[in-house]
Short mmCIF file of C-alpha atoms in Angstrom, two decimals:
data_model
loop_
_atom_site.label_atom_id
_atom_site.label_comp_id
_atom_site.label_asym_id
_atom_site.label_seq_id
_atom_site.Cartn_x
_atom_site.Cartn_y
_atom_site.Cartn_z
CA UNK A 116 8.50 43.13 -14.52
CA UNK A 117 8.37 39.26 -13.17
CA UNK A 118 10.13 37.93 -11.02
CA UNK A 119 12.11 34.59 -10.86
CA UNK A 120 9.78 31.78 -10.04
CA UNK A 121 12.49 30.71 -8.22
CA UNK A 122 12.51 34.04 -6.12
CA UNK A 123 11.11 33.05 -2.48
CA UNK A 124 7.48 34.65 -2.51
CA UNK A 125 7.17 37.47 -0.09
CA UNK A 126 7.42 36.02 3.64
CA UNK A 127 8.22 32.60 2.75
CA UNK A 128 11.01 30.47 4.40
CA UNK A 129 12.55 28.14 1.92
CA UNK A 130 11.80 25.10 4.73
CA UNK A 131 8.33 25.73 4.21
CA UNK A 132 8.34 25.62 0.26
CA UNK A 133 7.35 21.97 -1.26
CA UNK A 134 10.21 19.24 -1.66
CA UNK A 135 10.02 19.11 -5.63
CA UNK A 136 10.31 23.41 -5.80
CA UNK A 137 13.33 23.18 -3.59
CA UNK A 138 14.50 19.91 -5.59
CA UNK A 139 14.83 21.97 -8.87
CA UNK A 140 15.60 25.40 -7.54
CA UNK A 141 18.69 23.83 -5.65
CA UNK A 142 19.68 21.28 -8.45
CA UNK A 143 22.56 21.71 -11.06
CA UNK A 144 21.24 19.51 -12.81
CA UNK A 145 18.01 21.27 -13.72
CA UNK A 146 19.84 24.37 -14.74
CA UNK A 147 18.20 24.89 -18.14
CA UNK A 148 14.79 23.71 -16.72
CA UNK A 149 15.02 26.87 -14.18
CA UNK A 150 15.86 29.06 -16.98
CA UNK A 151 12.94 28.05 -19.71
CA UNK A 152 10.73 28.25 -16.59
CA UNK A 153 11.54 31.17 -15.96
CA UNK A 154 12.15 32.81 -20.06
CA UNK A 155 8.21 31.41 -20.58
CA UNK A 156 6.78 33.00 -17.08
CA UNK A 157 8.31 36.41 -18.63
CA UNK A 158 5.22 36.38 -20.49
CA UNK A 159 2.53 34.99 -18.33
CA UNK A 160 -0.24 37.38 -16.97
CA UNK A 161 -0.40 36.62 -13.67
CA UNK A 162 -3.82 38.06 -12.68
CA UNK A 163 -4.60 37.41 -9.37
CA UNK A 164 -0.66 37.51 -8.52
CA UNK A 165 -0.91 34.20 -6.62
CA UNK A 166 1.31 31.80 -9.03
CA UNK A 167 4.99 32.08 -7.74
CA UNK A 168 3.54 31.33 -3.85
CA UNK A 169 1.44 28.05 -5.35
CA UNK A 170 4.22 27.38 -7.86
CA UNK A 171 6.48 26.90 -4.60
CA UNK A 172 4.35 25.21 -2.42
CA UNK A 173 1.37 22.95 -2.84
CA UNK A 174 0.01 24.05 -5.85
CA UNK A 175 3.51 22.98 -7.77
CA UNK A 176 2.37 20.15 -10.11
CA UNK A 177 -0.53 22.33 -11.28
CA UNK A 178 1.04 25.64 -12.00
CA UNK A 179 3.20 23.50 -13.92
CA UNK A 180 0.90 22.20 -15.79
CA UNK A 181 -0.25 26.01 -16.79
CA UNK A 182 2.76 27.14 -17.65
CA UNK A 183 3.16 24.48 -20.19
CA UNK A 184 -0.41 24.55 -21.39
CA UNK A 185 0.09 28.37 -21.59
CA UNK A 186 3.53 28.11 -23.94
CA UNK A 187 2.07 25.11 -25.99
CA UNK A 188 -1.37 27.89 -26.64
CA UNK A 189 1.10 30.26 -27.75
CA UNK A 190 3.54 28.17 -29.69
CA UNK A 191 0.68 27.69 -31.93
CA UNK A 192 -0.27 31.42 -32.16
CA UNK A 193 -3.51 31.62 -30.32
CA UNK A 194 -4.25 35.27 -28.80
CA UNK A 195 -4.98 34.60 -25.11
CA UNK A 196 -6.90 36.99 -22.89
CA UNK A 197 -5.74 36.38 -19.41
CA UNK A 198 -7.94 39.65 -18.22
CA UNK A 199 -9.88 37.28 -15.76
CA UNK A 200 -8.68 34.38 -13.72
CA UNK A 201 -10.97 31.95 -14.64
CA UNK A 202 -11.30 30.18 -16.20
CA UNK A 203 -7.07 29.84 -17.01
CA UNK A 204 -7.08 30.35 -20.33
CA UNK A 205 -9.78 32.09 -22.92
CA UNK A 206 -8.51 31.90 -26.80
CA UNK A 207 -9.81 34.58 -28.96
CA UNK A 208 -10.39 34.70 -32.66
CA UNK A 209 -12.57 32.80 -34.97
CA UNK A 210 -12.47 30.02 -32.40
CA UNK A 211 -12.12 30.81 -29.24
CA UNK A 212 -12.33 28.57 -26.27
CA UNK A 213 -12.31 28.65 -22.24
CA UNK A 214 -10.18 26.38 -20.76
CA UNK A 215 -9.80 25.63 -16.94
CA UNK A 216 -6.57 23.28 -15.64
CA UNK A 217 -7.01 21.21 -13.22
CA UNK A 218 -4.40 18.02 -11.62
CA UNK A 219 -5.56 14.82 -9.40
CA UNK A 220 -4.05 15.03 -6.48
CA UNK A 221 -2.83 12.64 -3.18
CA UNK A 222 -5.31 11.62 -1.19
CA UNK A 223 -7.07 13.77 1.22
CA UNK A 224 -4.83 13.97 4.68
CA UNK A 225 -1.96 12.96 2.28
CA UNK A 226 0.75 15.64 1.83
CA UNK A 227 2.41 16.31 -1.42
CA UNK A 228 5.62 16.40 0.80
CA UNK A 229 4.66 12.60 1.79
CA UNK A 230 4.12 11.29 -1.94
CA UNK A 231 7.46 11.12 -3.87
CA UNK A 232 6.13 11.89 -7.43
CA UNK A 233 9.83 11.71 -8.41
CA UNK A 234 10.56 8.21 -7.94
CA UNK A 235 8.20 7.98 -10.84
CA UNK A 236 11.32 8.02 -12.97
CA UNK A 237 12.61 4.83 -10.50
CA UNK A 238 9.53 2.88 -10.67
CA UNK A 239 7.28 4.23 -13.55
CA UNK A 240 5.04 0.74 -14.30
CA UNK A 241 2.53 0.20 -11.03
CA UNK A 242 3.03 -2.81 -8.85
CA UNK A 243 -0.44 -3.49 -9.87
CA UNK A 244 -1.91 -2.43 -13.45
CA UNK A 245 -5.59 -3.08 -12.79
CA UNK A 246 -5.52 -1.49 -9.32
CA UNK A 247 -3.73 1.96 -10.01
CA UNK A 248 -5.59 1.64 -14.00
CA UNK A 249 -9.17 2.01 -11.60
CA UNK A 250 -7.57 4.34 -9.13
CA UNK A 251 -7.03 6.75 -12.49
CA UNK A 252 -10.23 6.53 -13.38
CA UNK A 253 -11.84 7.73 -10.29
CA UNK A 254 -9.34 10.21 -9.58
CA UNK A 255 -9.85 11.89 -13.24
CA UNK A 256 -13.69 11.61 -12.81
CA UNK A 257 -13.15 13.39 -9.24
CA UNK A 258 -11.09 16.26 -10.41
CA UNK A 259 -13.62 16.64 -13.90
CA UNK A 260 -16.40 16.26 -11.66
CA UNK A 261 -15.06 19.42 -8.83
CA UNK A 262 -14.77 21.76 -11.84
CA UNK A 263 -18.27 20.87 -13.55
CA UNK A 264 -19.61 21.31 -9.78
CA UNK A 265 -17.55 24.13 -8.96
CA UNK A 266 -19.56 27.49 -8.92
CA UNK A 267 -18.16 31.22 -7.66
CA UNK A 268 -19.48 33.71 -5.48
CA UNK A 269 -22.10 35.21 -7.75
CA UNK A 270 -23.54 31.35 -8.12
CA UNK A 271 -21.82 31.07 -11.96
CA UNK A 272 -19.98 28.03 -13.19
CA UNK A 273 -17.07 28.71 -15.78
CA UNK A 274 -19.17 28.60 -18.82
CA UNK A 275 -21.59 30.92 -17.29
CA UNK A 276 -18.95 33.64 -16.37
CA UNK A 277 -20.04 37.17 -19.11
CA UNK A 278 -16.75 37.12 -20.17
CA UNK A 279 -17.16 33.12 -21.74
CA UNK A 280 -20.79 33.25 -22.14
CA UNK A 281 -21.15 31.00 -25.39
CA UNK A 282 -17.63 30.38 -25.87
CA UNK A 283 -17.02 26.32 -25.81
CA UNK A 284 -15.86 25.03 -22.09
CA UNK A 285 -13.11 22.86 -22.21
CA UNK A 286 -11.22 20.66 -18.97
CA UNK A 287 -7.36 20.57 -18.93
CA UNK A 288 -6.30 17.63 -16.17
CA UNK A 289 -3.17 15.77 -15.71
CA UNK A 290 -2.57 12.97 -12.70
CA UNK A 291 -0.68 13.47 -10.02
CA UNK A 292 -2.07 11.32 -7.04
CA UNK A 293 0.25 8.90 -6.60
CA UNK A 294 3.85 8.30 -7.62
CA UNK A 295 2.82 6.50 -10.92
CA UNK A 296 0.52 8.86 -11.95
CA UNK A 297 1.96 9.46 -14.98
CA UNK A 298 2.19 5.92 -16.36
CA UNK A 299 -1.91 6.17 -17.60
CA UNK A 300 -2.38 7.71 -20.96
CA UNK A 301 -5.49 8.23 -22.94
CA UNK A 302 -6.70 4.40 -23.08
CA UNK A 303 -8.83 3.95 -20.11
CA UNK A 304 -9.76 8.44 -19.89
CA UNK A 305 -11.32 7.51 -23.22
CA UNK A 306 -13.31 4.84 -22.00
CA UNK A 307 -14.16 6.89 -19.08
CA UNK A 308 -15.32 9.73 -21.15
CA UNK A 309 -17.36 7.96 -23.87
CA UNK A 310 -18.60 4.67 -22.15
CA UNK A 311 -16.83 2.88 -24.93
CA UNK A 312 -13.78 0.21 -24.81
CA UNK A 313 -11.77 -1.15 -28.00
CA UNK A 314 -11.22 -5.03 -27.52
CA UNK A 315 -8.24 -6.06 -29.80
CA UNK A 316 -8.60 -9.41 -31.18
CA UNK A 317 -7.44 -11.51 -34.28
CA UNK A 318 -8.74 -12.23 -37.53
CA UNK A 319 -7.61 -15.83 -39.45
CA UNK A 320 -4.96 -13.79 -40.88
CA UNK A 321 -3.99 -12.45 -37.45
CA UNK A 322 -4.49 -8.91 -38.37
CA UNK A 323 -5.50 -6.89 -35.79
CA UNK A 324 -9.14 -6.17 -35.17
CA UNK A 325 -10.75 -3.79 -32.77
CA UNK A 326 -14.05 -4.43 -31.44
CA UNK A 327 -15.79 -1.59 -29.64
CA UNK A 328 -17.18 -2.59 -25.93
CA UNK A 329 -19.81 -0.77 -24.38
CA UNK A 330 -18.94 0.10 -20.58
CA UNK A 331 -21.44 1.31 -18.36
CA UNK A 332 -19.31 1.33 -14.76
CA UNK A 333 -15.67 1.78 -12.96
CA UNK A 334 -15.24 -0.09 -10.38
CA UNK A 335 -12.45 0.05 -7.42
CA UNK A 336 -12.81 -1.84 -4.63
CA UNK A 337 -16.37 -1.45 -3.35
CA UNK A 338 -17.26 1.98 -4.99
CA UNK A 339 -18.53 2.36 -8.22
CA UNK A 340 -18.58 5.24 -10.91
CA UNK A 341 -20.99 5.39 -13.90
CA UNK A 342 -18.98 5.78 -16.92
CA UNK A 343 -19.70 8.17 -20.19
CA UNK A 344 -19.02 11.22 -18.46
CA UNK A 345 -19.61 13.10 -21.91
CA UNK A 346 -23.23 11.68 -22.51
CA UNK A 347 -24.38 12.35 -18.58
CA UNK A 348 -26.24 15.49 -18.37
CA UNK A 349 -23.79 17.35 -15.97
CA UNK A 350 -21.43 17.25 -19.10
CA UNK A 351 -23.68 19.22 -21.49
CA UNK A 352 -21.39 22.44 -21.16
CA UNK A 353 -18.05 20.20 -21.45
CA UNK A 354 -17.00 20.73 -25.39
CA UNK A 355 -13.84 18.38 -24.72
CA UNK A 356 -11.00 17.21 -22.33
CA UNK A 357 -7.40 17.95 -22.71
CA UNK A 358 -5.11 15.46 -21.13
CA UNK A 359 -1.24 14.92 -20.80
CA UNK A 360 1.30 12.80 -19.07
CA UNK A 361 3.84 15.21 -19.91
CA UNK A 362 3.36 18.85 -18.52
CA UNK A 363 6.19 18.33 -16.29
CA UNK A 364 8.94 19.33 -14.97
CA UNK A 365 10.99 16.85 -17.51
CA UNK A 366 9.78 18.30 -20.11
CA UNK A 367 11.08 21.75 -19.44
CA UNK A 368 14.08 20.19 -18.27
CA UNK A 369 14.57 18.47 -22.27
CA UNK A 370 13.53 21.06 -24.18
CA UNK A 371 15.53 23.83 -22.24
CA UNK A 372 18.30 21.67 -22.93
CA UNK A 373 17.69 21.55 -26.60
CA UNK A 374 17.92 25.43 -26.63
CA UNK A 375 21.38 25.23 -24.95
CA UNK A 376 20.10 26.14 -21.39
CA UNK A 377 22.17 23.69 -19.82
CA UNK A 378 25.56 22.75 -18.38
CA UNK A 379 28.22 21.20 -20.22
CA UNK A 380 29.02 18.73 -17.52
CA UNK A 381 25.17 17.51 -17.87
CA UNK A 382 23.64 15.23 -20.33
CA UNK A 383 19.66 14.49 -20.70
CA UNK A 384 17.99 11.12 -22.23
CA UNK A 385 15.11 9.79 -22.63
CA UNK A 386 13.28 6.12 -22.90
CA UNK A 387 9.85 5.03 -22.93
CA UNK A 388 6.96 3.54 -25.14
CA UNK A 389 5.76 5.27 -28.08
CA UNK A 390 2.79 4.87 -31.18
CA UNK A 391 3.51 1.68 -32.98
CA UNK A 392 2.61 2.63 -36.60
CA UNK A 393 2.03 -1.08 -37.69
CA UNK A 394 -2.00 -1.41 -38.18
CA UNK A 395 -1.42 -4.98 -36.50
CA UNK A 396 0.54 -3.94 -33.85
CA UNK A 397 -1.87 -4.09 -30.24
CA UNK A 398 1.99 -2.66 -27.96
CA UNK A 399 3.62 0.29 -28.36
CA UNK A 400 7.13 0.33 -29.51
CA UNK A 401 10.39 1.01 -27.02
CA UNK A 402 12.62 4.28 -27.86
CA UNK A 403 15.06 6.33 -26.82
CA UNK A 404 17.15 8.97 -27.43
CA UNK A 405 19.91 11.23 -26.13
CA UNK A 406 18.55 15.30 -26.27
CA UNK A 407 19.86 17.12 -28.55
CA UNK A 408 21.36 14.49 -30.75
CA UNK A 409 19.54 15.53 -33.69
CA UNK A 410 18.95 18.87 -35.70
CA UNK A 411 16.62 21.93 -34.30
CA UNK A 412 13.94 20.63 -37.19
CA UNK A 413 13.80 17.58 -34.71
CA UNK A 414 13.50 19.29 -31.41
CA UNK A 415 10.31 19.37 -28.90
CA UNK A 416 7.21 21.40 -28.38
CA UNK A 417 5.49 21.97 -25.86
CA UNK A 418 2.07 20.80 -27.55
CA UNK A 419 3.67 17.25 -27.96
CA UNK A 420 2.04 15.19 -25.41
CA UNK A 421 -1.23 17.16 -25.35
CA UNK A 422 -4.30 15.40 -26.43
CA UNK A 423 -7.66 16.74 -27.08
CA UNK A 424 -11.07 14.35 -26.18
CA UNK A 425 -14.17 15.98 -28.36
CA UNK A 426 -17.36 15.79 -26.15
CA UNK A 427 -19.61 14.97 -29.44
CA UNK A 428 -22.94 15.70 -27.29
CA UNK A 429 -21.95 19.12 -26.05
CA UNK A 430 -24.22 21.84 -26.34
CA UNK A 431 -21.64 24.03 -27.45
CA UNK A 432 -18.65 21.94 -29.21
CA UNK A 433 -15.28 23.53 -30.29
CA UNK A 434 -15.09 24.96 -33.70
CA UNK A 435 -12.92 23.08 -36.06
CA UNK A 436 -8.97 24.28 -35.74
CA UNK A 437 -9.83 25.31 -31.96
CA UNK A 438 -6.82 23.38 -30.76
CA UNK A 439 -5.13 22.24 -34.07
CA UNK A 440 -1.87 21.65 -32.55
CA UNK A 441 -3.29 19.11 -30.28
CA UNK A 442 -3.57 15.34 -30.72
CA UNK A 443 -6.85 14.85 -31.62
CA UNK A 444 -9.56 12.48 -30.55
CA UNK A 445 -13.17 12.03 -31.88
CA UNK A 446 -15.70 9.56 -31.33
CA UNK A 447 -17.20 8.20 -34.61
CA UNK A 448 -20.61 6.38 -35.53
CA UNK A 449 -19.70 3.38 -35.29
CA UNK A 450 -18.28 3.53 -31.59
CA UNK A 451 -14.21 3.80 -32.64
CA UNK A 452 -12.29 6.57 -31.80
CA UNK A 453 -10.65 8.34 -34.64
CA UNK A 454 -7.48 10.08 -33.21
CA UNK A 455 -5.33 12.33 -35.68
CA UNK A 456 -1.70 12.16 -34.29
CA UNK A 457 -0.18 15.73 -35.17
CA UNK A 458 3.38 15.24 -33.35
CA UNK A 459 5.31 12.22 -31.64
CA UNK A 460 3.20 9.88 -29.82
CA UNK A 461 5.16 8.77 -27.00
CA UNK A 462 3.02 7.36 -24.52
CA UNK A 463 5.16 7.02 -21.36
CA UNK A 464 8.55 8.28 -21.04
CA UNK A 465 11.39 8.54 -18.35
CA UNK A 466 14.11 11.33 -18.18
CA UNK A 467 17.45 10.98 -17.15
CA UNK A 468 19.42 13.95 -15.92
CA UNK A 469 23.07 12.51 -15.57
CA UNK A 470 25.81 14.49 -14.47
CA UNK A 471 29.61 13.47 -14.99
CA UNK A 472 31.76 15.85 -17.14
CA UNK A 473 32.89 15.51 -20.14
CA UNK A 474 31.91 11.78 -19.68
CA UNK A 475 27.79 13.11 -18.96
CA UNK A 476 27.14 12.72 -23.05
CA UNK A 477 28.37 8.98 -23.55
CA UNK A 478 27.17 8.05 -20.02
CA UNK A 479 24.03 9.51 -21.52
CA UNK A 480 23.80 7.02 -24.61
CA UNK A 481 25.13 4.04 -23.08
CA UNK A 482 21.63 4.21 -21.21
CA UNK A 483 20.19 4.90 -24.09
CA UNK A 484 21.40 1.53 -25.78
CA UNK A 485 21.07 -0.47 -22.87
CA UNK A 486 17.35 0.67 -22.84
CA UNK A 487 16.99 -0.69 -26.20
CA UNK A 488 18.79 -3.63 -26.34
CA UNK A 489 16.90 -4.30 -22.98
CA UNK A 490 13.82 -3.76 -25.03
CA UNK A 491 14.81 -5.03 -28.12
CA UNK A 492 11.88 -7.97 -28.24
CA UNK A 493 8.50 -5.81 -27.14
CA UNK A 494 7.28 -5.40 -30.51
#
């Protein structure tokens, strides 16, 4: 039977767990994020019995990310064999695929107890787009890059492994390195990947036209990075990239309180930028909304916010359906991306947990309204 993953591991001191574990085990307000956290880790196969000790200390932001990748694979009814661990994940059936998770993380000598990912939710836009919009880059093509290199003891890499010989290889990453981490979405990872920009310009009619830019580099500061990761030769085994901004801890925290997981005397909201449907429209449109003001029709899943980047010169590509439930993103001939939007595309999003009463819910949509009438104009 599993435990709690909020059950100390075996010989460790609470002191010595990370500051965002002890954050959330100790919180009230994360009540119903403990308990979907826990009511999805009932079912996870922990094979090398090493999760709940990384889930409390350094490895937090990653196992996180598993556990929701895991609950989104299963939400959509994919048979998982965990009998091996790695890669994370191998889906089964008439198309199966390996999948390995992997996070950016702080820099090198920089502990995750020194880098308040957190005040994300205080200041989510960087002091300086351009800067942290490079720093993403490289840190994505450094954590893609460690897993292509990576190789185990008998000299295999993942796709080489018997038990995912000829099964399509596929990289899960989500950024953590720095506060704002979570601001980037799939705009300049795209470019990254394919070594291809879209320029948005006007026509006479000022309809919105997108030009596609060939991109050869990344540049930060004095380094360099080629770019078209997919078409390099390293990448022949990598069938696609999953990304997401929003395998978090918020997420659990919303949805669990959707189910009912949480106090009375605390409300949840959330604003943020989302898919402008308006073929003219180059910004993304403001929303927000109060969880659980709405019918269960309307509620979350955990494959919302997961997006799938098809590696169109793989050697071995994922089967159509492979990860239906995923926002999907192909490259076509003519050098645009053609991305199939399956759920709500919200790009960047902040949660508020607010705690009050019987006065949490209105406090809860005042911000709500303020956040909109703030943002009435970005259209």
């Amino acid at each position: 039977m599993n435990r709690s993953l909020f059950d100390l591991a075996r010989k460790l001191k609470l002191e010595k767990a990370s500051r965002e574990f002890r954050d959330i085990r100790e919180a009230h307000g994360h009540t119903a994020t403990r308990r979907l956290m826990d009511e999805v880790f009932v079912d996870f196969p922990d094979i090398d019995h090493s999760f709940i000790r990384e889930f409390q200390t350094a490895g937090f932001f990653a196992r996180v990310l598993e556990l929701a990748l895991f609950a989104a694979l299963r939400e959509q009814g994919k048979e998982l064999d965990r009998t091996s661990p790695a890669p994370d994940f191998v889906v089964r059936g008439d198309a199966p695929v390996a999948i390995e998770a992997t996070t950016t993380n702080p820099p090198q000598g920089v502990l995750a107890e020194d880098v308040d990912i957190a005040s994300a939710v205080r200041r989510l836009i960087p002091d300086d787009l351009e800067a942290a919009e490079a720093e993403f880059v490289f840190q994505i093509g450094k954590a893609l890059r460690r897993k292509l290199d990576h190789r185990d003891a008998q000299g295999h890499a993942y796709w080489e492994k018997p038990h995912v010989e000829r099964v399509p290889f596929v990289l899960a990453v989500q950024s953590f390195h720095n506060p704002s981490a979570l601001f980037h979405t799939t705009g300049p990872l795209s470019t990254y990947l394919y070594g291809i920009r879209d320029v948005p310009t006007r026509d006479r009619q000022s309809s919105l036209v997108l030009n596609s830019q060939i991109v050869t580099e990344h540049r930060r500061k004095d380094k360099t990075i080629p770019s078209g990761l997919f078409a390099q030769p390293e990448a022949e085994h990598l069938a696609a990239v999953i990304f997401t901004n929003s395998a978090t801890v918020s997420k659990f925290s919303r949805m669990g309180t959707e189910r009912g997981y949480g106090p009375e005397d605390v409300a949840v909201a959330r604003c943020g930028a989302m898919y402008n449907p308006d073929p003219d429209a180059a910004q993304p449109v403001p929303f927000g909304y109060v969880v659980g003001d709405y019918g269960p029709e309307e509620h979350e899943t955990f494959s919302e916010g997961f997006h799938v980047l098809h590696n169109p010169w793989a050697r071995t590509p994922l089967a159509a359906g492979a990860l239906d439930g995923f926002t999907d993103h192909r490259l076509q001939p003519d050098g645009r991306l053609l991305t199939t939007i399956r759920h709500p595309d919200y790009f960047v999003s902040q949660t508020m947990i607010i705690q009050g009463g019987k006065a949490a819910l209105p406090m809860a949509r005042r911000r709500v309204q303020q956040y909109l009438a703030g943002n009435a104009g970005r259209r």
